[in-house]
């Protein structure tokens, strides 16, 4: 479905700004006109910036946020999966996952094929990394031949035949969001929960899946550092999904320390394949299984055993078909960084802290991430960790390996890691809980 043109009454942008400035409530028509007018350029950037700041300071009620999200969806096309069928002609339910971003967060890679094992289609539209958080497409593009850009027809065919697709979102989904996000980024209004929630949910609802599971990260390496603010964001997004008829659930998960033992692109693919082969770090396996269970339940599949599908190779089979369908070679060697440098444990004891933000920034500075959307990432760059929280370490033992093609980047990466490691006396236990809350 294409964009829905606005056909209601016209308003004055200054009046709308004043209404929200004075803690008033915007009507559905006012919101629809505002989003349409800004997308078309009738409302100037400085006017929308003022309105965004008023929303940040004064908030929106549930109806306003829902109407704002609906208007953003109406600015572009909406995908439709109700007619999706298997090659044998059976109807397929669809389910999707969105993570708010973290360090070492490669969960989408094993998760999409794992859910598809149980006959539920996973149309996973993903993005690229910016700053310290990695991008799913950047990781997958380290696989030789793999391509992110698919037509709608290619996507539908792959969902029918394979059951899972991870690809780039088309420019036609919620174009208002792209313009609004760029403005929020330069006007200090990114943190407004109504605007965060509508930004995420306008795209996810426009994707057209019947069920959605949100992985809302909390902690130093996440966008949301505070648990209560993360809960508010999760509740808001779950309500938006339900208002739009999408069965939506949110898990709040810890991002105070990196997920798994890798932060980069090719090295995260390598770790994901280990998980699909029945191994891999326990935290990555646990979160993959928990999210798979939530996605399947939301799609109406009860009693499934995703853990078994990881162990017995069924998820790996779907992964190989999914990668091959997009031109990738699942057996090809992954890129390896030309240079490496070791970070050693500073003392004996138990590793009780490894700051996610510090590791993410180090990986970014090594070349695994980008500062601007047009920057090129290094496929082999990143940080390989040799110990998880709770591990007993000895002074002088390797704690991390820094990887890059450009050795002049090592110094800045080491700077990012200063103070990132906390080692306590033997017998200490780190406080760690992966799943912090569930909101449905």
Short mmCIF file of C-alpha atoms in Angstrom, two decimals:
data_model
loop_
_atom_site.label_atom_id
_atom_site.label_comp_id
_atom_site.label_asym_id
_atom_site.label_seq_id
_atom_site.Cartn_x
_atom_site.Cartn_y
_atom_site.Cartn_z
CA UNK A 1 0.00 0.00 0.00
CA UNK A 2 1.26 3.50 -0.83
CA UNK A 3 1.18 6.71 1.18
CA UNK A 4 -2.22 7.99 2.34
CA UNK A 5 -2.61 11.64 1.26
CA UNK A 6 -3.91 14.01 3.93
CA UNK A 7 -7.30 15.44 2.95
CA UNK A 8 -8.46 17.16 6.14
CA UNK A 9 -8.55 20.79 7.27
CA UNK A 10 -5.47 23.04 7.26
CA UNK A 11 -3.94 24.65 10.34
CA UNK A 12 -1.36 27.22 11.30
CA UNK A 13 1.96 25.80 12.49
CA UNK A 14 2.44 28.55 15.09
CA UNK A 15 -0.96 27.77 16.66
CA UNK A 16 -0.01 24.10 16.93
CA UNK A 17 3.33 24.99 18.56
CA UNK A 18 1.55 27.25 21.05
CA UNK A 19 -0.96 24.53 21.93
CA UNK A 20 1.74 22.07 22.90
CA UNK A 21 3.89 24.81 24.49
CA UNK A 22 0.96 25.61 26.77
CA UNK A 23 0.46 21.91 27.66
CA UNK A 24 -2.59 21.53 25.44
CA UNK A 25 -3.67 18.41 23.55
CA UNK A 26 -3.38 18.20 19.77
CA UNK A 27 -6.31 16.80 17.80
CA UNK A 28 -6.00 13.95 15.31
CA UNK A 29 -6.47 16.40 12.41
CA UNK A 30 -3.84 18.78 13.78
CA UNK A 31 -1.33 15.93 14.08
CA UNK A 32 -2.11 14.48 10.64
CA UNK A 33 -1.77 17.94 9.06
CA UNK A 34 1.50 18.61 10.91
CA UNK A 35 3.25 15.41 9.80
CA UNK A 36 2.00 15.75 6.22
CA UNK A 37 2.97 19.44 6.01
CA UNK A 38 6.44 18.84 7.46
CA UNK A 39 7.09 15.90 5.13
CA UNK A 40 6.13 18.05 2.14
CA UNK A 41 8.18 21.05 3.38
CA UNK A 42 5.27 23.35 4.25
CA UNK A 43 6.35 23.47 7.89
CA UNK A 44 9.89 24.77 8.28
CA UNK A 45 12.58 22.93 10.24
CA UNK A 46 12.70 25.65 12.90
CA UNK A 47 8.95 25.32 13.48
CA UNK A 48 9.09 21.54 13.81
CA UNK A 49 12.13 21.89 16.09
CA UNK A 50 10.08 24.15 18.38
CA UNK A 51 7.20 21.65 18.40
CA UNK A 52 9.59 18.77 19.15
CA UNK A 53 11.01 20.69 22.11
CA UNK A 54 7.49 21.41 23.40
CA UNK A 55 6.72 17.67 23.16
CA UNK A 56 9.97 16.83 24.98
CA UNK A 57 9.11 19.23 27.82
CA UNK A 58 5.35 18.68 28.06
CA UNK A 59 4.78 15.17 26.72
CA UNK A 60 1.83 13.67 24.85
CA UNK A 61 -1.05 11.51 26.00
CA UNK A 62 -1.64 8.01 24.61
CA UNK A 63 -4.11 9.18 21.96
CA UNK A 64 -1.72 11.87 20.71
CA UNK A 65 1.21 9.44 20.46
CA UNK A 66 -0.98 6.91 18.66
CA UNK A 67 -2.21 9.56 16.21
CA UNK A 68 1.34 10.89 15.68
CA UNK A 69 2.53 7.35 14.89
CA UNK A 70 -0.38 6.73 12.53
CA UNK A 71 0.38 9.96 10.68
CA UNK A 72 4.01 8.92 10.24
CA UNK A 73 2.91 5.54 8.88
CA UNK A 74 0.52 7.30 6.47
CA UNK A 75 3.44 9.33 5.06
CA UNK A 76 4.69 6.27 3.17
CA UNK A 77 3.91 2.75 2.03
CA UNK A 78 2.76 -0.09 4.26
CA UNK A 79 3.74 -3.68 3.64
CA UNK A 80 1.13 -6.41 3.57
CA UNK A 81 1.76 -10.05 4.49
CA UNK A 82 -1.79 -11.35 4.91
CA UNK A 83 -1.51 -13.24 1.62
CA UNK A 84 1.82 -14.91 2.45
CA UNK A 85 1.78 -18.65 1.72
CA UNK A 86 4.23 -21.53 1.87
CA UNK A 87 5.11 -23.18 -1.47
CA UNK A 88 2.48 -25.80 -0.54
CA UNK A 89 -0.16 -23.09 -0.18
CA UNK A 90 -0.49 -22.94 3.63
CA UNK A 91 -1.02 -19.51 5.21
CA UNK A 92 1.95 -18.15 7.18
CA UNK A 93 1.81 -16.02 10.31
CA UNK A 94 4.44 -13.29 10.59
CA UNK A 95 6.42 -12.03 13.56
CA UNK A 96 9.20 -9.47 13.95
CA UNK A 97 11.72 -8.29 16.53
CA UNK A 98 13.21 -4.86 17.19
CA UNK A 99 16.17 -4.10 19.44
CA UNK A 100 16.85 -0.57 20.64
CA UNK A 101 20.55 -1.27 20.10
CA UNK A 102 23.54 -2.37 22.09
CA UNK A 103 27.09 -3.71 22.06
CA UNK A 104 27.67 -7.24 20.78
CA UNK A 105 23.96 -7.45 19.97
CA UNK A 106 24.06 -10.03 17.19
CA UNK A 107 20.82 -11.68 18.32
CA UNK A 108 18.89 -11.06 15.09
CA UNK A 109 21.29 -13.31 13.16
CA UNK A 110 20.49 -16.61 14.93
CA UNK A 111 16.99 -15.50 15.96
CA UNK A 112 15.36 -15.01 12.54
CA UNK A 113 16.19 -18.52 11.23
CA UNK A 114 15.39 -20.06 14.62
CA UNK A 115 11.83 -18.68 14.65
CA UNK A 116 11.34 -19.67 10.99
CA UNK A 117 11.98 -23.33 11.95
CA UNK A 118 8.48 -23.36 13.47
CA UNK A 119 6.67 -22.22 10.31
CA UNK A 120 6.33 -18.54 11.28
CA UNK A 121 7.72 -16.07 8.72
CA UNK A 122 10.21 -13.46 9.95
CA UNK A 123 10.48 -10.36 7.73
CA UNK A 124 13.31 -8.62 9.61
CA UNK A 125 13.98 -5.16 8.19
CA UNK A 126 17.22 -3.98 9.76
CA UNK A 127 19.60 -1.04 9.71
CA UNK A 128 23.26 -0.09 9.81
CA UNK A 129 25.29 0.90 12.83
CA UNK A 130 25.97 4.46 13.88
CA UNK A 131 28.31 5.31 16.75
CA UNK A 132 28.98 2.60 19.35
CA UNK A 133 26.00 0.37 18.48
CA UNK A 134 26.51 -2.19 15.76
CA UNK A 135 24.25 -2.59 12.74
CA UNK A 136 22.80 -5.95 11.67
CA UNK A 137 23.32 -5.21 7.97
CA UNK A 138 26.98 -4.30 8.55
CA UNK A 139 27.51 -7.66 10.25
CA UNK A 140 25.86 -9.65 7.47
CA UNK A 141 27.67 -7.74 4.73
CA UNK A 142 30.91 -9.27 6.00
CA UNK A 143 29.68 -12.54 4.44
CA UNK A 144 31.03 -12.69 0.85
CA UNK A 145 28.31 -12.07 -1.72
CA UNK A 146 25.49 -11.31 0.73
CA UNK A 147 23.26 -8.40 -0.26
CA UNK A 148 21.00 -6.29 1.93
CA UNK A 149 18.78 -4.66 -0.69
CA UNK A 150 15.85 -6.74 -1.92
CA UNK A 151 12.76 -5.80 -3.87
CA UNK A 152 9.39 -6.44 -2.24
CA UNK A 153 8.88 -9.33 -4.66
CA UNK A 154 12.23 -10.92 -3.71
CA UNK A 155 11.43 -10.47 -0.04
CA UNK A 156 8.02 -12.14 -0.35
CA UNK A 157 9.45 -15.05 -2.35
CA UNK A 158 12.20 -15.64 0.21
CA UNK A 159 9.71 -15.53 3.09
CA UNK A 160 7.56 -18.11 1.34
CA UNK A 161 10.43 -20.43 0.43
CA UNK A 162 12.84 -19.98 3.36
CA UNK A 163 10.70 -18.44 6.11
CA UNK A 164 13.13 -15.69 7.10
CA UNK A 165 14.70 -12.63 5.54
CA UNK A 166 17.00 -9.98 7.01
CA UNK A 167 17.30 -7.01 4.67
CA UNK A 168 17.35 -3.23 4.41
CA UNK A 169 14.11 -1.31 4.85
CA UNK A 170 12.94 0.48 1.73
CA UNK A 171 12.91 4.27 1.62
CA UNK A 172 9.13 4.18 1.24
CA UNK A 173 8.45 3.11 4.85
CA UNK A 174 7.54 6.08 7.08
CA UNK A 175 9.58 8.72 5.20
CA UNK A 176 8.38 11.32 7.74
CA UNK A 177 10.45 9.51 10.36
CA UNK A 178 13.70 9.88 8.43
CA UNK A 179 13.21 13.65 8.20
CA UNK A 180 12.06 13.99 11.81
CA UNK A 181 14.89 11.86 13.18
CA UNK A 182 17.54 13.97 11.46
CA UNK A 183 15.98 17.09 12.97
CA UNK A 184 15.73 15.61 16.48
CA UNK A 185 19.38 14.58 16.29
CA UNK A 186 20.55 18.21 15.90
CA UNK A 187 18.04 19.91 18.21
CA UNK A 188 18.50 18.02 21.48
CA UNK A 189 15.11 16.30 21.30
CA UNK A 190 16.15 12.67 20.66
CA UNK A 191 15.28 11.74 24.27
CA UNK A 192 11.56 12.61 24.02
CA UNK A 193 9.81 9.30 24.72
CA UNK A 194 6.73 10.10 22.55
CA UNK A 195 9.09 10.82 19.64
CA UNK A 196 11.33 7.78 20.27
CA UNK A 197 8.32 5.48 20.52
CA UNK A 198 6.60 6.84 17.41
CA UNK A 199 9.86 6.73 15.44
CA UNK A 200 10.43 3.04 16.18
CA UNK A 201 6.82 1.94 15.98
CA UNK A 202 5.88 3.82 12.82
CA UNK A 203 8.46 1.77 10.91
CA UNK A 204 7.70 -1.53 12.64
CA UNK A 205 3.92 -1.18 12.18
CA UNK A 206 4.42 -0.12 8.54
CA UNK A 207 6.35 -3.37 8.03
CA UNK A 208 3.00 -5.12 8.39
CA UNK A 209 3.75 -8.09 10.64
CA UNK A 210 1.04 -9.51 12.86
CA UNK A 211 3.22 -9.78 15.97
CA UNK A 212 6.20 -7.83 17.32
CA UNK A 213 8.63 -8.39 20.17
CA UNK A 214 10.64 -5.40 21.40
CA UNK A 215 14.06 -5.89 22.99
CA UNK A 216 14.47 -2.69 25.01
CA UNK A 217 18.09 -2.47 26.15
CA UNK A 218 18.94 -0.88 29.51
CA UNK A 219 22.38 0.10 30.81
CA UNK A 220 25.61 1.87 29.95
CA UNK A 221 25.81 0.52 26.41
CA UNK A 222 22.14 1.24 25.63
CA UNK A 223 20.29 4.35 24.55
CA UNK A 224 18.19 4.08 27.72
CA UNK A 225 20.43 4.10 30.81
CA UNK A 226 17.63 4.22 33.39
CA UNK A 227 15.35 1.24 34.05
CA UNK A 228 12.23 3.30 34.82
CA UNK A 229 12.61 5.38 31.64
CA UNK A 230 13.10 2.16 29.69
CA UNK A 231 9.89 0.77 31.21
CA UNK A 232 8.02 3.94 30.19
CA UNK A 233 9.34 3.63 26.64
CA UNK A 234 8.44 -0.07 26.51
CA UNK A 235 4.90 0.53 27.81
CA UNK A 236 4.40 3.32 25.28
CA UNK A 237 5.57 1.18 22.37
CA UNK A 238 3.51 -1.85 23.44
CA UNK A 239 0.42 0.38 23.62
CA UNK A 240 1.15 1.80 20.14
CA UNK A 241 1.48 -1.69 18.70
CA UNK A 242 -1.76 -2.84 20.24
CA UNK A 243 -3.57 0.32 19.09
CA UNK A 244 -2.48 -0.58 15.54
CA UNK A 245 -3.64 -4.20 15.84
CA UNK A 246 -0.14 -5.66 16.19
CA UNK A 247 0.28 -8.17 19.06
CA UNK A 248 3.22 -6.50 20.82
CA UNK A 249 5.39 -7.61 23.76
CA UNK A 250 8.51 -5.99 25.22
CA UNK A 251 11.43 -7.54 27.07
CA UNK A 252 13.74 -5.21 28.99
CA UNK A 253 17.26 -6.67 28.79
CA UNK A 254 20.58 -5.76 30.35
CA UNK A 255 23.16 -3.84 28.33
CA UNK A 256 25.58 -2.85 31.08
CA UNK A 257 28.08 -5.36 29.70
CA UNK A 258 28.49 -6.59 26.10
CA UNK A 259 26.48 -9.53 24.81
CA UNK A 260 28.66 -12.51 24.05
CA UNK A 261 32.40 -12.36 23.53
CA UNK A 262 32.59 -10.26 20.36
CA UNK A 263 31.82 -6.70 19.29
CA UNK A 264 32.39 -6.07 15.60
CA UNK A 265 31.04 -7.33 12.29
CA UNK A 266 32.65 -10.53 10.96
CA UNK A 267 33.52 -11.71 14.48
CA UNK A 268 29.86 -11.34 15.53
CA UNK A 269 28.78 -13.40 12.49
CA UNK A 270 31.30 -16.04 13.55
CA UNK A 271 29.83 -16.10 17.06
CA UNK A 272 26.27 -16.25 15.70
CA UNK A 273 27.18 -19.32 13.63
CA UNK A 274 28.58 -20.92 16.80
CA UNK A 275 25.18 -20.36 18.45
CA UNK A 276 23.40 -21.87 15.44
CA UNK A 277 25.74 -24.86 15.70
CA UNK A 278 24.55 -25.50 19.25
CA UNK A 279 27.36 -23.68 21.08
CA UNK A 280 28.26 -20.05 21.67
CA UNK A 281 28.20 -17.86 24.79
CA UNK A 282 25.47 -18.66 27.31
CA UNK A 283 24.03 -15.12 27.39
CA UNK A 284 23.63 -14.98 23.60
CA UNK A 285 21.95 -18.39 23.58
CA UNK A 286 19.65 -17.46 26.48
CA UNK A 287 18.48 -14.21 24.94
CA UNK A 288 18.03 -15.77 21.50
CA UNK A 289 15.85 -18.52 22.97
CA UNK A 290 13.82 -16.14 25.18
CA UNK A 291 13.10 -13.80 22.27
CA UNK A 292 12.23 -16.74 20.00
CA UNK A 293 9.76 -18.04 22.59
CA UNK A 294 8.18 -14.57 22.89
CA UNK A 295 7.96 -14.13 19.10
CA UNK A 296 6.36 -17.53 18.60
CA UNK A 297 3.87 -17.02 21.46
CA UNK A 298 2.92 -13.60 20.04
CA UNK A 299 2.35 -15.25 16.65
CA UNK A 300 0.10 -17.89 18.21
CA UNK A 301 2.56 -20.80 18.28
CA UNK A 302 2.56 -22.40 21.73
CA UNK A 303 4.72 -25.13 23.21
CA UNK A 304 7.62 -24.73 20.76
CA UNK A 305 11.15 -25.61 21.90
CA UNK A 306 13.60 -23.17 20.28
CA UNK A 307 16.50 -24.43 22.40
CA UNK A 308 16.16 -27.86 20.83
CA UNK A 309 16.09 -26.35 17.32
CA UNK A 310 19.45 -24.70 18.01
CA UNK A 311 20.98 -27.94 19.26
CA UNK A 312 19.71 -30.27 16.53
CA UNK A 313 20.73 -28.18 13.51
CA UNK A 314 17.29 -27.11 12.24
CA UNK A 315 18.03 -23.41 12.81
CA UNK A 316 21.41 -23.77 11.08
CA UNK A 317 19.68 -25.28 8.03
CA UNK A 318 17.39 -22.22 7.74
CA UNK A 319 20.37 -19.87 8.25
CA UNK A 320 22.25 -21.45 5.36
CA UNK A 321 19.23 -21.18 3.06
CA UNK A 322 18.59 -17.58 4.17
CA UNK A 323 22.18 -16.48 3.49
CA UNK A 324 22.31 -18.31 0.15
CA UNK A 325 19.00 -16.80 -0.98
CA UNK A 326 20.55 -13.34 -0.66
CA UNK A 327 23.66 -14.20 -2.64
CA UNK A 328 25.88 -15.04 0.32
CA UNK A 329 28.14 -18.04 0.70
CA UNK A 330 27.54 -19.58 4.15
CA UNK A 331 30.76 -21.62 3.80
CA UNK A 332 33.03 -18.74 2.77
CA UNK A 333 35.84 -17.58 5.05
CA UNK A 334 34.97 -14.36 6.87
CA UNK A 335 37.26 -11.30 6.69
CA UNK A 336 40.04 -11.17 9.27
CA UNK A 337 41.65 -7.96 10.53
CA UNK A 338 45.26 -7.49 9.49
CA UNK A 339 46.42 -6.19 12.87
CA UNK A 340 45.74 -7.17 16.48
CA UNK A 341 46.73 -5.96 19.92
CA UNK A 342 46.14 -7.62 23.29
CA UNK A 343 44.72 -6.00 26.44
CA UNK A 344 45.85 -7.81 29.59
CA UNK A 345 44.13 -8.28 32.95
CA UNK A 346 45.50 -5.67 35.38
CA UNK A 347 45.14 -7.82 38.52
CA UNK A 348 44.15 -11.21 39.95
CA UNK A 349 40.53 -11.75 40.89
CA UNK A 350 37.01 -12.07 39.54
CA UNK A 351 35.84 -10.05 36.55
CA UNK A 352 32.77 -8.26 37.93
CA UNK A 353 32.52 -5.38 35.46
CA UNK A 354 33.18 -4.82 31.75
CA UNK A 355 31.51 -1.62 30.62
CA UNK A 356 29.46 -2.05 27.44
CA UNK A 357 29.78 1.55 26.32
CA UNK A 358 33.58 1.46 26.60
CA UNK A 359 33.82 -1.75 24.57
CA UNK A 360 31.39 -0.37 21.97
CA UNK A 361 33.36 2.85 21.59
CA UNK A 362 36.61 0.89 21.31
CA UNK A 363 35.15 -1.30 18.54
CA UNK A 364 33.84 1.82 16.79
CA UNK A 365 37.24 3.51 16.97
CA UNK A 366 38.92 0.39 15.59
CA UNK A 367 36.77 0.70 12.47
CA UNK A 368 33.80 -1.56 13.24
CA UNK A 369 31.37 1.38 13.35
CA UNK A 370 30.81 4.71 11.69
CA UNK A 371 30.54 8.32 12.85
CA UNK A 372 28.50 9.35 9.78
CA UNK A 373 26.05 7.34 7.70
CA UNK A 374 28.32 7.53 4.65
CA UNK A 375 31.40 6.13 6.46
CA UNK A 376 32.74 2.70 5.44
CA UNK A 377 33.17 0.05 8.15
CA UNK A 378 35.94 -2.53 8.42
CA UNK A 379 34.46 -6.03 8.32
CA UNK A 380 37.21 -7.56 10.46
CA UNK A 381 37.58 -4.80 13.05
CA UNK A 382 36.31 -5.07 16.61
CA UNK A 383 36.96 -6.37 20.10
CA UNK A 384 37.22 -10.05 20.98
CA UNK A 385 36.74 -10.67 24.71
CA UNK A 386 38.34 -13.64 26.46
CA UNK A 387 36.34 -13.63 29.71
CA UNK A 388 32.73 -13.09 30.76
CA UNK A 389 31.54 -11.61 34.05
CA UNK A 390 32.22 -13.99 36.92
CA UNK A 391 35.37 -15.43 35.36
CA UNK A 392 38.51 -15.82 37.46
CA UNK A 393 41.38 -13.90 35.83
CA UNK A 394 45.09 -13.55 36.55
CA UNK A 395 47.21 -10.43 36.13
CA UNK A 396 48.92 -10.46 32.75
CA UNK A 397 46.48 -12.89 31.13
CA UNK A 398 44.83 -11.78 27.84
CA UNK A 399 41.50 -10.10 28.61
CA UNK A 400 40.64 -8.65 25.18
CA UNK A 401 42.07 -8.65 21.66
CA UNK A 402 41.68 -5.47 19.62
CA UNK A 403 41.32 -6.00 15.86
CA UNK A 404 41.74 -3.54 12.99
CA UNK A 405 43.28 -3.06 9.55
CA UNK A 406 44.72 0.31 10.62
CA UNK A 407 47.10 0.01 13.60
CA UNK A 408 47.09 3.76 14.26
CA UNK A 409 43.59 3.22 15.66
CA UNK A 410 44.83 1.13 18.60
CA UNK A 411 45.76 4.07 20.83
CA UNK A 412 42.31 5.66 20.73
CA UNK A 413 40.66 2.27 21.29
CA UNK A 414 42.81 1.69 24.38
CA UNK A 415 41.81 5.13 25.67
CA UNK A 416 38.14 4.14 25.40
CA UNK A 417 38.80 1.08 27.55
CA UNK A 418 40.46 2.95 30.42
CA UNK A 419 38.49 2.19 33.58
CA UNK A 420 36.18 -0.23 31.75
CA UNK A 421 37.35 -3.34 33.63
CA UNK A 422 36.47 -4.05 37.28
CA UNK A 423 38.20 -6.92 39.05
CA UNK A 424 37.17 -7.88 42.59
CA UNK A 425 38.74 -10.27 45.10
CA UNK A 426 38.27 -14.01 44.55
CA UNK A 427 34.92 -15.21 45.83
CA UNK A 428 33.08 -12.10 44.55
CA UNK A 429 30.01 -12.56 42.38
CA UNK A 430 28.94 -10.02 39.75
CA UNK A 431 25.37 -8.78 39.86
CA UNK A 432 23.95 -9.97 36.56
CA UNK A 433 20.41 -10.57 35.29
CA UNK A 434 19.83 -10.70 31.55
CA UNK A 435 16.03 -10.29 31.43
CA UNK A 436 15.04 -7.34 33.62
CA UNK A 437 11.29 -7.15 32.93
CA UNK A 438 8.52 -8.18 30.54
CA UNK A 439 5.73 -5.84 29.41
CA UNK A 440 2.76 -7.10 27.43
#
